[in-house]
CSV table of C-alpha atoms in Angstrom, one decimal:
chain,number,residue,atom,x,y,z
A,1,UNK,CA,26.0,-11.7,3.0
A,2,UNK,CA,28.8,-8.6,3.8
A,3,UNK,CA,29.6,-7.8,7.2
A,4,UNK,CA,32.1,-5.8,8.8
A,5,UNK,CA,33.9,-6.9,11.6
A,6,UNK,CA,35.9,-3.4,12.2
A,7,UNK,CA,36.0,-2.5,16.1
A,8,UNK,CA,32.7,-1.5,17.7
A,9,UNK,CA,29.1,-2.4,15.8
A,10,UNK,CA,29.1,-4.7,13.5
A,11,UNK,CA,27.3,-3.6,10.0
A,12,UNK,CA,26.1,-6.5,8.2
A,13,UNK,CA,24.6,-6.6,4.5
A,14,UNK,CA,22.1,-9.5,3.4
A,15,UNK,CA,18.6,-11.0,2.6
A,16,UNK,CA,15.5,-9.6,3.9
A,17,UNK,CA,15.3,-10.2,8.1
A,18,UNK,CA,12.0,-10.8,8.8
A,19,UNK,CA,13.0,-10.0,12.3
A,20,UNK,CA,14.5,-6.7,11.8
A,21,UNK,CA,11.5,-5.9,9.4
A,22,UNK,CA,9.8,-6.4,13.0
A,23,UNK,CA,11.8,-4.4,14.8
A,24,UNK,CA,12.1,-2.0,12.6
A,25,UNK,CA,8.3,-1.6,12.4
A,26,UNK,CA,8.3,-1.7,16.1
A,27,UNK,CA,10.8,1.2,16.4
A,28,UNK,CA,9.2,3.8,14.0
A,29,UNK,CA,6.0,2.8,15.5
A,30,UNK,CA,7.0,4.0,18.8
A,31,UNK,CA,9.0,7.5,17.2
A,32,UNK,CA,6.0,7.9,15.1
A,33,UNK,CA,3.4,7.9,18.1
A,34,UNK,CA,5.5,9.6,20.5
A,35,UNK,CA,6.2,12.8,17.7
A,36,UNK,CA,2.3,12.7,16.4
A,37,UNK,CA,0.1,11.2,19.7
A,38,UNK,CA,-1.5,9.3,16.9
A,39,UNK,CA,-1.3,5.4,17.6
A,40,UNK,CA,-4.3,3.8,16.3
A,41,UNK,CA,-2.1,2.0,13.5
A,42,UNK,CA,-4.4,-1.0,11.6
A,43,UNK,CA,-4.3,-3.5,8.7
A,44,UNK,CA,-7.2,-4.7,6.4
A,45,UNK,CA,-7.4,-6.8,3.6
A,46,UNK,CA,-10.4,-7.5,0.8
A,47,UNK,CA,-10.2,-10.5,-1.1
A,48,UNK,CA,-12.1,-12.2,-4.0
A,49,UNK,CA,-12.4,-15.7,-4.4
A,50,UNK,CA,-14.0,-17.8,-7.5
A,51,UNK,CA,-16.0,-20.7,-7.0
A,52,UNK,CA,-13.3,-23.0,-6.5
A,53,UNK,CA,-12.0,-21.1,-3.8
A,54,UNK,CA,-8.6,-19.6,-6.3
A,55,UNK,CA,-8.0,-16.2,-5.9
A,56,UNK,CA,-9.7,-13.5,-8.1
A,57,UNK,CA,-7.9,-10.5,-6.6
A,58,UNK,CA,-7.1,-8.6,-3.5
A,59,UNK,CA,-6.4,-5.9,-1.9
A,60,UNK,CA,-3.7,-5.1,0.9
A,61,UNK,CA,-4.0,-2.0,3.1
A,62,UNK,CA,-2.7,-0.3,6.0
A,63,UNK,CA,-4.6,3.0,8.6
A,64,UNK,CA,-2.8,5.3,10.7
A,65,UNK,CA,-4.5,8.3,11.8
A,66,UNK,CA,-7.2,9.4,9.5
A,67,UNK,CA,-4.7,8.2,6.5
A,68,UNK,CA,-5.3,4.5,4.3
A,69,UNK,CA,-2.5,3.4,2.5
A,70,UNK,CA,-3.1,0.5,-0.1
A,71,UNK,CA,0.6,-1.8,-0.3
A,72,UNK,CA,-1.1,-3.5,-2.9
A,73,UNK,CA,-4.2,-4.4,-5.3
A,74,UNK,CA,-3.9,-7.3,-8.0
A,75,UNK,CA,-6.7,-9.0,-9.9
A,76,UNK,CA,-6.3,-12.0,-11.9
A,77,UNK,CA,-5.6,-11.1,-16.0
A,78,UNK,CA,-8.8,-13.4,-16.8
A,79,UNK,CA,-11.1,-11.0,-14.4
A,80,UNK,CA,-9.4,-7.8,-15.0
A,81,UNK,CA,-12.3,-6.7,-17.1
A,82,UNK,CA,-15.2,-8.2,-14.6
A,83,UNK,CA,-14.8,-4.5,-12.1
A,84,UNK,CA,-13.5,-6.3,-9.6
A,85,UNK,CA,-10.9,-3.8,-9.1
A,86,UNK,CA,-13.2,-1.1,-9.1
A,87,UNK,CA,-15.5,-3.4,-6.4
A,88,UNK,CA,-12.0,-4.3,-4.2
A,89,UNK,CA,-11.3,-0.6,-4.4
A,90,UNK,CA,-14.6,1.0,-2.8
A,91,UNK,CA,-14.5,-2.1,-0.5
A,92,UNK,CA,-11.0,-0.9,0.8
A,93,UNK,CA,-12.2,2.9,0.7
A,94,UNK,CA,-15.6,1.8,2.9
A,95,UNK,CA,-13.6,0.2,5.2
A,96,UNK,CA,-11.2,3.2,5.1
A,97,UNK,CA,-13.7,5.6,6.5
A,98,UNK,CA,-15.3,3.3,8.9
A,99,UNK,CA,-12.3,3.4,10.5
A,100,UNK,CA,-12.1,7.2,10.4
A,101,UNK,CA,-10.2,7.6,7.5
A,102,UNK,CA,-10.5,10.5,5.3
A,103,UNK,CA,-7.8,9.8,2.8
A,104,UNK,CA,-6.5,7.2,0.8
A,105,UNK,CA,-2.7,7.0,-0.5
A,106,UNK,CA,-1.5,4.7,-3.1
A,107,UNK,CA,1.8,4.6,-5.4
A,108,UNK,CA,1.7,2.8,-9.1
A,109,UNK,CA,4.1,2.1,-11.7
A,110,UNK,CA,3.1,3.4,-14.9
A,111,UNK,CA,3.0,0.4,-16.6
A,112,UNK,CA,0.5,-0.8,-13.9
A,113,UNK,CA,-2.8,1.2,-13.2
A,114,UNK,CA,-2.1,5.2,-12.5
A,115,UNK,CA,-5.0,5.6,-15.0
A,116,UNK,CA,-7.3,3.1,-12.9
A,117,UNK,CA,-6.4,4.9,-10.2
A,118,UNK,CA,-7.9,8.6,-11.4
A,119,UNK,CA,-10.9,6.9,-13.0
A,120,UNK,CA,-11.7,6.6,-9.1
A,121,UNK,CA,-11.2,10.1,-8.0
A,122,UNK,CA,-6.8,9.7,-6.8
A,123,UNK,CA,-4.9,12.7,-7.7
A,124,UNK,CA,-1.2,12.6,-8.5
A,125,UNK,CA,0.7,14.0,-6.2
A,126,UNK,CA,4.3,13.0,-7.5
A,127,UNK,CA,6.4,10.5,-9.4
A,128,UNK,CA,9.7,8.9,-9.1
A,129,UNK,CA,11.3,8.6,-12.2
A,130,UNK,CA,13.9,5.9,-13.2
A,131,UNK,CA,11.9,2.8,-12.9
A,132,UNK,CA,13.2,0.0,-15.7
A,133,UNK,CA,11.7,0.6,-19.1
A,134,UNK,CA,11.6,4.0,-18.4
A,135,UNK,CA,8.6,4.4,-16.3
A,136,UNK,CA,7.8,5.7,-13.1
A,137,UNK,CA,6.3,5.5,-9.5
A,138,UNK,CA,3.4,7.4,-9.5
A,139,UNK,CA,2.0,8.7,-6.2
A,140,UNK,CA,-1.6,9.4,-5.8
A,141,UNK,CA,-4.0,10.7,-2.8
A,142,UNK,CA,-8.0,10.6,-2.9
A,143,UNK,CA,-10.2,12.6,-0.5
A,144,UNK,CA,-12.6,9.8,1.1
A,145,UNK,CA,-14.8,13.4,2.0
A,146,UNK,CA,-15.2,15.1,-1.2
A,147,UNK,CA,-13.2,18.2,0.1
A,148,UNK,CA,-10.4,19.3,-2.2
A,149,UNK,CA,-6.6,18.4,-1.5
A,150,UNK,CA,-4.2,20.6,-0.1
């Protein structure tokens, strides 16, 4: 940890804090509300379980307006070819729109599943270059309407 004790605030460098990840949140929720009027701000998860109750995959997702962002989606290598992605993926998308989403935002390294992604209808929308091994953070949105993107 790196702080600076120079007069006035103090700046201090470190692990993650949980509890300014909280405040944080709590702080751009507020300035995001008060310049939009939109506050209906939601989680959701989809999850697959085997028999024995180990996980198969899942799916982690956030709503704010009439936007769905997935934070993540992983499925197990030994299920990977079973669709449960695809099925985890119109899960999330169902329960998108049922709570009035029409959109669906997601970001993928390229070594990971941009290509999975299109299969189901996303459209790039941007990359960030300069990810190790040379790859790339890919960006992709998907109309939950059918209506083109703008």
């Amino acid at each position: 940890m790196t702080t600076d004790h120079s007069s006035g605030p103090t700046l201090t460098i470190g692990e993650r804090d949980t509890e300014l990840d909280d405040r944080l949140t709590e702080e751009l929720i507020a300035f995001n509300t008060a310049a939009t009027g939109v506050s209906d701000r939601g989680t959701f998860s989809v999850k697959v379980t085997d028999e024995a109750g180990e996980l198969v995959g899942g799916l982690a997702a956030w709503t704010w307006g009439a936007l769905c962002g997935i934070e993540l989606l992983w499925v197990r290598d030994d299920s990977r070819k079973d669709g449960w992605g695809s099925t985890i993926l119109r899960a999330a998308e169902t329960e998108a729109q049922r709570r009035g989403c029409d959109r669906v935002a997601v970001s993928s390294f390229t070594f990971q599943a941009p290509g999975f992604y299109q299969r189901h209808g996303y459209v790039e929308t941007g990359r960030i270059p300069g990810v190790p091994g040379g790859h790339a953070d890919v960006h992709l949105l998907k109309s939950l309407t059918g209506s083109a993107l703008s």
